[in-house]
Structures are given as structure tokens and as C-alpha cells.
Amino acid sequence: MGAFAFLGDVLPEAAGRVVLTLTSNGFAWGAAALVAGYFVRAARRAPVVATALLAVATAVYYGLVLVVSQRWSWATLNDDSSGDVVWLLSVARAAGFWMLIAVGAGPVLGRLGHAIRNGSRYRSSFAAGLAFGLLAAEGLFQLGRFRWPILDDFVRVIVVSSAATVALSLIVTVILLMRRPACASWWAYLASAVVAGGLSSMLWGLIDIFRSSGFRL
């Protein structure tokens, strides 16, 4: 997953955007952790597997940034001196930040995935709705931050990509809920999805503030 996210950074513009939409955002990484928890049978192992998946993917991505692209070696300071140290610190901060997110989100998504498959009717439905909110958080935040109508072409690309992640979040959670052995409560799913979507989009706004103020990767 980390390798695919890195690939999206280096591919040509159009292809890169498609790959990034599918692999390098909150939805893609969150969905991977959710599905991992869904298919792990032991309740105690589900959060561990989901967290390990996100942690390894994060390590792979930033390892490729350092070793393959060496993006950090391109920087120069205002006095034309090398900015390698500054950008290496930026990479380290970014890697540390997203590793913390992985450690925090992995257990939650792993437990939610396990609950969707193995919980009672209402518990699994609420878990799926909450999972939708977490997966769609970045997309909902992006859709809500721009003034409509959208006239700028670059912003339109962001809006389309964000709408796609929200739709994919809905598809993934609905499919997982439909695949569980017992029936689901769709009203419980809808109610929890609406509440979780609103709260998660605000939470992603805080993440975006920290991300944009502390580093650029």
C-alpha cells in the first residue's frame, strides 16, 4: 500500500491522480485497515493486524521517499545553500506524524471491521456507519471547504477526487455490512454514518491544520 502511494507521487499527472485517489488518502489506508480487521477472526488480533498494516505501509512509503526519490535532496535555502537537513527533518516529522495516526487509527478501524462481521445486528450496523464516517472524513472535509460553484480547474479535480472517496467509503462499508452472516439494521447504519461523517470531517480539519503547519509531505 505504501509502495502504491509512492507510485502515485512519481507517475505522470493524469495517471498519478488516479493512483493517488485510490491509494494515497485517508479512505484508502483506512479501508485497508478496516478490511483487515473484518477478515481476522480473533477479536484481540484484529486491531493488532490493522495497526501493523498501517505502520508497515507508512514505513515503506517514507522509506521510498528517502531512498528512491530522494525528494529531500532537491531543496535549497534562500541563500542558495543546501536544504538537505531541513527537508530530512521535515520527512522525519511527517513520518512520525503519520505513524502516530496509524497507531491511533489502526486499533479503532480493526475493531470496527471485526464488529461489522461478528457483532449483533445493531452493533455491526453502528460500527459500519462509524467506519463510513472515518473513511469519508478527508473527502467530506475537502468538499466542505470550498465555495460553490467551483470554477477553478485545479479545485474541480480535488472536488471530484473527494467525492469519489466519499462514494467509495459508502460502497465499502455497505458491502462489508451486506456480507456479514446475519442481517443488518440500515436505519442504524444511516444514523451513525451521518453523525460520524460530520464529526470525522471536523476532526480531519484539525489533522489538516497540523499537517500543513508542520511539514509538506
PDB file of C-alpha atoms in Angstrom:
ATOM      1  CA  MET A   1       0.000   0.000   0.000  1.00  0.00           C
ATOM      2  CA  GLY A   2       2.848   2.357   0.826  1.00  0.00           C
ATOM      3  CA  ALA A   3       4.534   1.435  -2.454  1.00  0.00           C
ATOM      4  CA  PHE A   4       1.385   2.218  -4.457  1.00  0.00           C
ATOM      5  CA  ALA A   5       1.015   5.568  -2.678  1.00  0.00           C
ATOM      6  CA  PHE A   6       4.618   6.390  -3.569  1.00  0.00           C
ATOM      7  CA  LEU A   7       3.979   5.330  -7.163  1.00  0.00           C
ATOM      8  CA  GLY A   8       1.191   7.901  -7.373  1.00  0.00           C
ATOM      9  CA  ASP A   9       3.699  10.615  -6.471  1.00  0.00           C
ATOM     10  CA  VAL A  10       6.030   9.813  -9.361  1.00  0.00           C
ATOM     11  CA  LEU A  11       3.610   8.887 -12.165  1.00  0.00           C
ATOM     12  CA  PRO A  12       2.607  11.457 -14.831  1.00  0.00           C
ATOM     13  CA  GLU A  13      -0.127  13.893 -13.841  1.00  0.00           C
ATOM     14  CA  ALA A  14      -3.299  12.101 -15.002  1.00  0.00           C
ATOM     15  CA  ALA A  15      -2.212   8.595 -14.020  1.00  0.00           C
ATOM     16  CA  GLY A  16      -0.762   9.886 -10.775  1.00  0.00           C
ATOM     17  CA  ARG A  17      -4.056  11.487  -9.777  1.00  0.00           C
ATOM     18  CA  VAL A  18      -5.934   8.242 -10.331  1.00  0.00           C
ATOM     19  CA  VAL A  19      -3.442   6.219  -8.302  1.00  0.00           C
ATOM     20  CA  LEU A  20      -3.369   8.810  -5.515  1.00  0.00           C
ATOM     21  CA  THR A  21      -7.173   8.814  -5.345  1.00  0.00           C
ATOM     22  CA  LEU A  22      -7.162   5.051  -4.871  1.00  0.00           C
ATOM     23  CA  THR A  23      -4.102   4.606  -2.651  1.00  0.00           C
ATOM     24  CA  SER A  24      -2.853   7.810  -1.018  1.00  0.00           C
ATOM     25  CA  ASN A  25      -5.595   9.270   1.147  1.00  0.00           C
ATOM     26  CA  GLY A  26      -7.447   8.658   4.371  1.00  0.00           C
ATOM     27  CA  PHE A  27     -10.016   6.459   2.648  1.00  0.00           C
ATOM     28  CA  ALA A  28      -7.554   4.056   1.028  1.00  0.00           C
ATOM     29  CA  TRP A  29      -5.441   3.467   4.106  1.00  0.00           C
ATOM     30  CA  GLY A  30      -8.422   3.374   6.436  1.00  0.00           C
ATOM     31  CA  ALA A  31     -10.271   0.916   4.199  1.00  0.00           C
ATOM     32  CA  ALA A  32      -7.267  -1.405   4.186  1.00  0.00           C
ATOM     33  CA  ALA A  33      -7.194  -1.432   7.996  1.00  0.00           C
ATOM     34  CA  LEU A  34     -10.977  -1.893   8.195  1.00  0.00           C
ATOM     35  CA  VAL A  35     -10.975  -4.839   5.784  1.00  0.00           C
ATOM     36  CA  ALA A  36      -8.031  -6.396   7.620  1.00  0.00           C
ATOM     37  CA  GLY A  37      -9.983  -6.265  10.879  1.00  0.00           C
ATOM     38  CA  TYR A  38     -13.061  -7.651   9.126  1.00  0.00           C
ATOM     39  CA  PHE A  39     -11.311 -10.809   7.974  1.00  0.00           C
ATOM     40  CA  VAL A  40      -9.387 -11.508  11.192  1.00  0.00           C
ATOM     41  CA  ARG A  41     -11.461 -13.954  13.222  1.00  0.00           C
ATOM     42  CA  ALA A  42      -9.930 -13.356  16.660  1.00  0.00           C
ATOM     43  CA  ALA A  43     -11.211 -10.146  18.266  1.00  0.00           C
ATOM     44  CA  ARG A  44      -7.906  -9.430  20.011  1.00  0.00           C
ATOM     45  CA  ARG A  45      -5.869  -9.869  16.841  1.00  0.00           C
ATOM     46  CA  ALA A  46      -7.993  -7.618  14.620  1.00  0.00           C
ATOM     47  CA  PRO A  47      -6.703  -4.261  15.970  1.00  0.00           C
ATOM     48  CA  VAL A  48      -3.134  -5.580  16.050  1.00  0.00           C
ATOM     49  CA  VAL A  49      -3.220  -6.678  12.412  1.00  0.00           C
ATOM     50  CA  ALA A  50      -4.851  -3.423  11.275  1.00  0.00           C
ATOM     51  CA  THR A  51      -2.302  -1.307  13.157  1.00  0.00           C
ATOM     52  CA  ALA A  52       0.636  -3.329  11.857  1.00  0.00           C
ATOM     53  CA  LEU A  53      -0.656  -2.934   8.296  1.00  0.00           C
ATOM     54  CA  LEU A  54      -0.819   0.862   8.577  1.00  0.00           C
ATOM     55  CA  ALA A  55       2.535   1.107  10.349  1.00  0.00           C
ATOM     56  CA  VAL A  56       4.329  -1.013   7.754  1.00  0.00           C
ATOM     57  CA  ALA A  57       2.712   0.920   4.883  1.00  0.00           C
ATOM     58  CA  THR A  58       3.810   4.222   6.440  1.00  0.00           C
ATOM     59  CA  ALA A  59       7.359   2.954   6.904  1.00  0.00           C
ATOM     60  CA  VAL A  60       7.501   1.694   3.313  1.00  0.00           C
ATOM     61  CA  TYR A  61       6.206   4.976   1.879  1.00  0.00           C
ATOM     62  CA  TYR A  62       8.666   7.222   3.692  1.00  0.00           C
ATOM     63  CA  GLY A  63      11.462   4.732   3.172  1.00  0.00           C
ATOM     64  CA  LEU A  64      10.879   5.037  -0.574  1.00  0.00           C
ATOM     65  CA  VAL A  65      10.799   8.839  -0.284  1.00  0.00           C
ATOM     66  CA  LEU A  66      14.220   8.761   1.369  1.00  0.00           C
ATOM     67  CA  VAL A  67      15.905   6.060  -0.698  1.00  0.00           C
ATOM     68  CA  VAL A  68      14.314   6.137  -4.157  1.00  0.00           C
ATOM     69  CA  SER A  69      13.013   9.628  -4.892  1.00  0.00           C
ATOM     70  CA  GLN A  70      15.373  11.464  -2.510  1.00  0.00           C
ATOM     71  CA  ARG A  71      12.890  14.336  -2.631  1.00  0.00           C
ATOM     72  CA  TRP A  72      14.642  15.837   0.386  1.00  0.00           C
ATOM     73  CA  SER A  73      17.873  16.370  -1.589  1.00  0.00           C
ATOM     74  CA  TRP A  74      16.281  18.828  -4.022  1.00  0.00           C
ATOM     75  CA  ALA A  75      15.813  21.679  -1.562  1.00  0.00           C
ATOM     76  CA  THR A  76      17.847  24.881  -1.353  1.00  0.00           C
ATOM     77  CA  LEU A  77      17.582  27.667   1.198  1.00  0.00           C
ATOM     78  CA  ASN A  78      17.224  31.396   0.497  1.00  0.00           C
ATOM     79  CA  ASP A  79      20.999  31.809   0.451  1.00  0.00           C
ATOM     80  CA  ASP A  80      21.256  29.007  -2.171  1.00  0.00           C
ATOM     81  CA  SER A  81      22.824  26.631   0.347  1.00  0.00           C
ATOM     82  CA  SER A  82      21.659  23.027   0.593  1.00  0.00           C
ATOM     83  CA  GLY A  83      18.454  22.432   2.469  1.00  0.00           C
ATOM     84  CA  ASP A  84      19.011  18.699   2.885  1.00  0.00           C
ATOM     85  CA  VAL A  85      18.994  18.772   6.679  1.00  0.00           C
ATOM     86  CA  VAL A  86      15.856  20.914   6.814  1.00  0.00           C
ATOM     87  CA  TRP A  87      13.974  18.609   4.479  1.00  0.00           C
ATOM     88  CA  LEU A  88      15.230  15.461   6.177  1.00  0.00           C
ATOM     89  CA  LEU A  89      13.771  16.829   9.396  1.00  0.00           C
ATOM     90  CA  SER A  90      10.554  17.569   7.516  1.00  0.00           C
ATOM     91  CA  VAL A  91      10.410  13.973   6.268  1.00  0.00           C
ATOM     92  CA  ALA A  92      11.071  12.718   9.794  1.00  0.00           C
ATOM     93  CA  ARG A  93       8.279  14.884  11.219  1.00  0.00           C
ATOM     94  CA  ALA A  94       5.867  13.745   8.525  1.00  0.00           C
ATOM     95  CA  ALA A  95       6.736  10.084   9.049  1.00  0.00           C
ATOM     96  CA  GLY A  96       6.383  10.439  12.808  1.00  0.00           C
ATOM     97  CA  PHE A  97       3.054  12.241  12.492  1.00  0.00           C
ATOM     98  CA  TRP A  98       1.513   9.641  10.194  1.00  0.00           C
ATOM     99  CA  MET A  99       2.945   6.816  12.272  1.00  0.00           C
ATOM    100  CA  LEU A 100       1.100   8.257  15.267  1.00  0.00           C
ATOM    101  CA  ILE A 101      -2.071   8.419  13.171  1.00  0.00           C
ATOM    102  CA  ALA A 102      -1.538   4.772  12.186  1.00  0.00           C
ATOM    103  CA  VAL A 103      -1.073   3.706  15.797  1.00  0.00           C
ATOM    104  CA  GLY A 104      -4.183   5.641  16.808  1.00  0.00           C
ATOM    105  CA  ALA A 105      -6.469   4.737  13.904  1.00  0.00           C
ATOM    106  CA  GLY A 106      -5.371   1.131  13.411  1.00  0.00           C
ATOM    107  CA  PRO A 107      -6.899  -0.272  16.615  1.00  0.00           C
ATOM    108  CA  VAL A 108     -10.150   1.634  16.044  1.00  0.00           C
ATOM    109  CA  LEU A 109     -10.582   0.506  12.436  1.00  0.00           C
ATOM    110  CA  GLY A 110      -9.508  -3.041  13.242  1.00  0.00           C
ATOM    111  CA  ARG A 111     -12.114  -3.323  15.994  1.00  0.00           C
ATOM    112  CA  LEU A 112     -14.776  -1.767  13.771  1.00  0.00           C
ATOM    113  CA  GLY A 113     -14.032  -4.230  10.984  1.00  0.00           C
ATOM    114  CA  HIS A 114     -14.294  -7.145  13.386  1.00  0.00           C
ATOM    115  CA  ALA A 115     -17.522  -5.767  14.878  1.00  0.00           C
ATOM    116  CA  ILE A 116     -19.136  -5.361  11.451  1.00  0.00           C
ATOM    117  CA  ARG A 117     -18.671  -9.048  10.715  1.00  0.00           C
ATOM    118  CA  ASN A 118     -19.185 -10.570  14.151  1.00  0.00           C
ATOM    119  CA  GLY A 119     -21.295  -8.129  16.169  1.00  0.00           C
ATOM    120  CA  SER A 120     -25.013  -8.189  16.825  1.00  0.00           C
ATOM    121  CA  ARG A 121     -27.401  -6.658  14.298  1.00  0.00           C
ATOM    122  CA  TYR A 122     -27.355  -3.145  15.745  1.00  0.00           C
ATOM    123  CA  ARG A 123     -23.765  -3.220  16.925  1.00  0.00           C
ATOM    124  CA  SER A 124     -22.477  -4.199  13.500  1.00  0.00           C
ATOM    125  CA  SER A 125     -24.670  -1.593  11.799  1.00  0.00           C
ATOM    126  CA  PHE A 126     -23.498   1.194  14.086  1.00  0.00           C
ATOM    127  CA  ALA A 127     -19.906   0.047  13.572  1.00  0.00           C
ATOM    128  CA  ALA A 128     -20.315   0.194   9.790  1.00  0.00           C
ATOM    129  CA  GLY A 129     -21.778   3.704   9.988  1.00  0.00           C
ATOM    130  CA  LEU A 130     -18.930   4.852  12.195  1.00  0.00           C
ATOM    131  CA  ALA A 131     -16.458   3.266   9.793  1.00  0.00           C
ATOM    132  CA  PHE A 132     -18.038   5.188   6.908  1.00  0.00           C
ATOM    133  CA  GLY A 133     -17.539   8.451   8.797  1.00  0.00           C
ATOM    134  CA  LEU A 134     -13.873   7.689   9.410  1.00  0.00           C
ATOM    135  CA  LEU A 135     -13.180   6.573   5.839  1.00  0.00           C
ATOM    136  CA  ALA A 136     -15.017   9.525   4.282  1.00  0.00           C
ATOM    137  CA  ALA A 137     -13.631  12.134   6.700  1.00  0.00           C
ATOM    138  CA  GLU A 138     -10.991  13.566   4.367  1.00  0.00           C
ATOM    139  CA  GLY A 139     -13.342  13.660   1.382  1.00  0.00           C
ATOM    140  CA  LEU A 140     -16.157  15.297   3.353  1.00  0.00           C
ATOM    141  CA  PHE A 141     -13.732  17.869   4.735  1.00  0.00           C
ATOM    142  CA  GLN A 142     -12.465  18.744   1.262  1.00  0.00           C
ATOM    143  CA  LEU A 143     -15.984  19.007  -0.156  1.00  0.00           C
ATOM    144  CA  GLY A 144     -16.998  21.380   2.605  1.00  0.00           C
ATOM    145  CA  ARG A 145     -14.035  23.726   2.485  1.00  0.00           C
ATOM    146  CA  PHE A 146     -14.615  25.244  -0.968  1.00  0.00           C
ATOM    147  CA  ARG A 147     -17.206  27.794  -2.045  1.00  0.00           C
ATOM    148  CA  TRP A 148     -19.665  26.648  -4.660  1.00  0.00           C
ATOM    149  CA  PRO A 149     -19.924  26.821  -7.626  1.00  0.00           C
ATOM    150  CA  ILE A 150     -16.409  25.560  -8.323  1.00  0.00           C
ATOM    151  CA  LEU A 151     -14.785  27.478 -11.188  1.00  0.00           C
ATOM    152  CA  ASP A 152     -11.090  26.688 -10.798  1.00  0.00           C
ATOM    153  CA  ASP A 153      -9.984  23.571 -12.721  1.00  0.00           C
ATOM    154  CA  PHE A 154      -7.472  22.521 -10.071  1.00  0.00           C
ATOM    155  CA  VAL A 155     -10.103  22.750  -7.344  1.00  0.00           C
ATOM    156  CA  ARG A 156     -12.503  20.750  -9.502  1.00  0.00           C
ATOM    157  CA  VAL A 157     -10.006  17.903  -9.590  1.00  0.00           C
ATOM    158  CA  ILE A 158      -9.837  17.948  -5.788  1.00  0.00           C
ATOM    159  CA  VAL A 159     -13.626  18.012  -5.538  1.00  0.00           C
ATOM    160  CA  VAL A 160     -14.056  15.082  -7.940  1.00  0.00           C
ATOM    161  CA  SER A 161     -11.397  13.076  -6.107  1.00  0.00           C
ATOM    162  CA  SER A 162     -13.004  13.851  -2.741  1.00  0.00           C
ATOM    163  CA  ALA A 163     -16.461  12.905  -3.987  1.00  0.00           C
ATOM    164  CA  ALA A 164     -15.023   9.634  -5.261  1.00  0.00           C
ATOM    165  CA  THR A 165     -13.557   8.780  -1.849  1.00  0.00           C
ATOM    166  CA  VAL A 166     -16.894   9.502  -0.144  1.00  0.00           C
ATOM    167  CA  ALA A 167     -18.713   7.268  -2.631  1.00  0.00           C
ATOM    168  CA  LEU A 168     -16.114   4.528  -2.226  1.00  0.00           C
ATOM    169  CA  SER A 169     -16.419   4.780   1.568  1.00  0.00           C
ATOM    170  CA  LEU A 170     -20.143   4.182   1.237  1.00  0.00           C
ATOM    171  CA  ILE A 171     -19.635   1.260  -1.135  1.00  0.00           C
ATOM    172  CA  VAL A 172     -17.016  -0.454   1.038  1.00  0.00           C
ATOM    173  CA  THR A 173     -18.963  -0.221   4.289  1.00  0.00           C
ATOM    174  CA  VAL A 174     -22.250  -1.285   2.665  1.00  0.00           C
ATOM    175  CA  ILE A 175     -20.589  -4.302   1.037  1.00  0.00           C
ATOM    176  CA  LEU A 176     -18.969  -5.368   4.310  1.00  0.00           C
ATOM    177  CA  LEU A 177     -22.280  -5.000   6.121  1.00  0.00           C
ATOM    178  CA  MET A 178     -24.122  -6.998   3.456  1.00  0.00           C
ATOM    179  CA  ARG A 179     -21.523  -9.787   3.541  1.00  0.00           C
ATOM    180  CA  ARG A 180     -21.929 -10.460   7.264  1.00  0.00           C
ATOM    181  CA  PRO A 181     -23.732 -13.725   8.081  1.00  0.00           C
ATOM    182  CA  ALA A 182     -26.673 -12.074   9.888  1.00  0.00           C
ATOM    183  CA  CYS A 183     -28.976  -9.276   8.749  1.00  0.00           C
ATOM    184  CA  ALA A 184     -28.233  -5.591   9.373  1.00  0.00           C
ATOM    185  CA  SER A 185     -30.188  -2.543  10.515  1.00  0.00           C
ATOM    186  CA  TRP A 186     -29.890   0.010   7.721  1.00  0.00           C
ATOM    187  CA  TRP A 187     -31.530   2.739   9.797  1.00  0.00           C
ATOM    188  CA  ALA A 188     -28.858   2.271  12.463  1.00  0.00           C
ATOM    189  CA  TYR A 189     -26.197   2.383   9.755  1.00  0.00           C
ATOM    190  CA  LEU A 190     -27.605   5.572   8.239  1.00  0.00           C
ATOM    191  CA  ALA A 191     -27.940   7.382  11.574  1.00  0.00           C
ATOM    192  CA  SER A 192     -24.432   6.533  12.737  1.00  0.00           C
ATOM    193  CA  ALA A 193     -22.985   7.328   9.295  1.00  0.00           C
ATOM    194  CA  VAL A 194     -24.477  10.842   9.300  1.00  0.00           C
ATOM    195  CA  VAL A 195     -23.272  11.640  12.816  1.00  0.00           C
ATOM    196  CA  ALA A 196     -19.855  10.064  12.318  1.00  0.00           C
ATOM    197  CA  GLY A 197     -19.399  11.793   8.956  1.00  0.00           C
ATOM    198  CA  GLY A 198     -19.989  15.226  10.447  1.00  0.00           C
ATOM    199  CA  LEU A 199     -17.744  14.681  13.460  1.00  0.00           C
ATOM    200  CA  SER A 200     -14.991  12.987  11.459  1.00  0.00           C
ATOM    201  CA  SER A 201     -14.842  15.772   8.870  1.00  0.00           C
ATOM    202  CA  MET A 202     -14.266  18.289  11.679  1.00  0.00           C
ATOM    203  CA  LEU A 203     -11.585  16.033  13.142  1.00  0.00           C
ATOM    204  CA  TRP A 204      -9.885  15.847   9.748  1.00  0.00           C
ATOM    205  CA  GLY A 205      -9.869  19.641   9.679  1.00  0.00           C
ATOM    206  CA  LEU A 206      -7.697  19.576  12.802  1.00  0.00           C
ATOM    207  CA  ILE A 207      -5.418  16.981  11.229  1.00  0.00           C
ATOM    208  CA  ASP A 208      -5.107  19.167   8.132  1.00  0.00           C
ATOM    209  CA  ILE A 209      -4.084  22.155  10.266  1.00  0.00           C
ATOM    210  CA  PHE A 210      -1.291  20.177  11.941  1.00  0.00           C
ATOM    211  CA  ARG A 211      -0.218  18.618   8.660  1.00  0.00           C
ATOM    212  CA  SER A 212       0.004  21.904   6.749  1.00  0.00           C
ATOM    213  CA  SER A 213       1.710  23.822   9.550  1.00  0.00           C
ATOM    214  CA  GLY A 214       4.338  21.259  10.484  1.00  0.00           C
ATOM    215  CA  PHE A 215       5.504  19.725   7.208  1.00  0.00           C
ATOM    216  CA  ARG A 216       4.748  19.497   3.491  1.00  0.00           C
ATOM    217  CA  LEU A 217       4.905  15.749   2.773  1.00  0.00           C
TER     218      LEU A 217
END
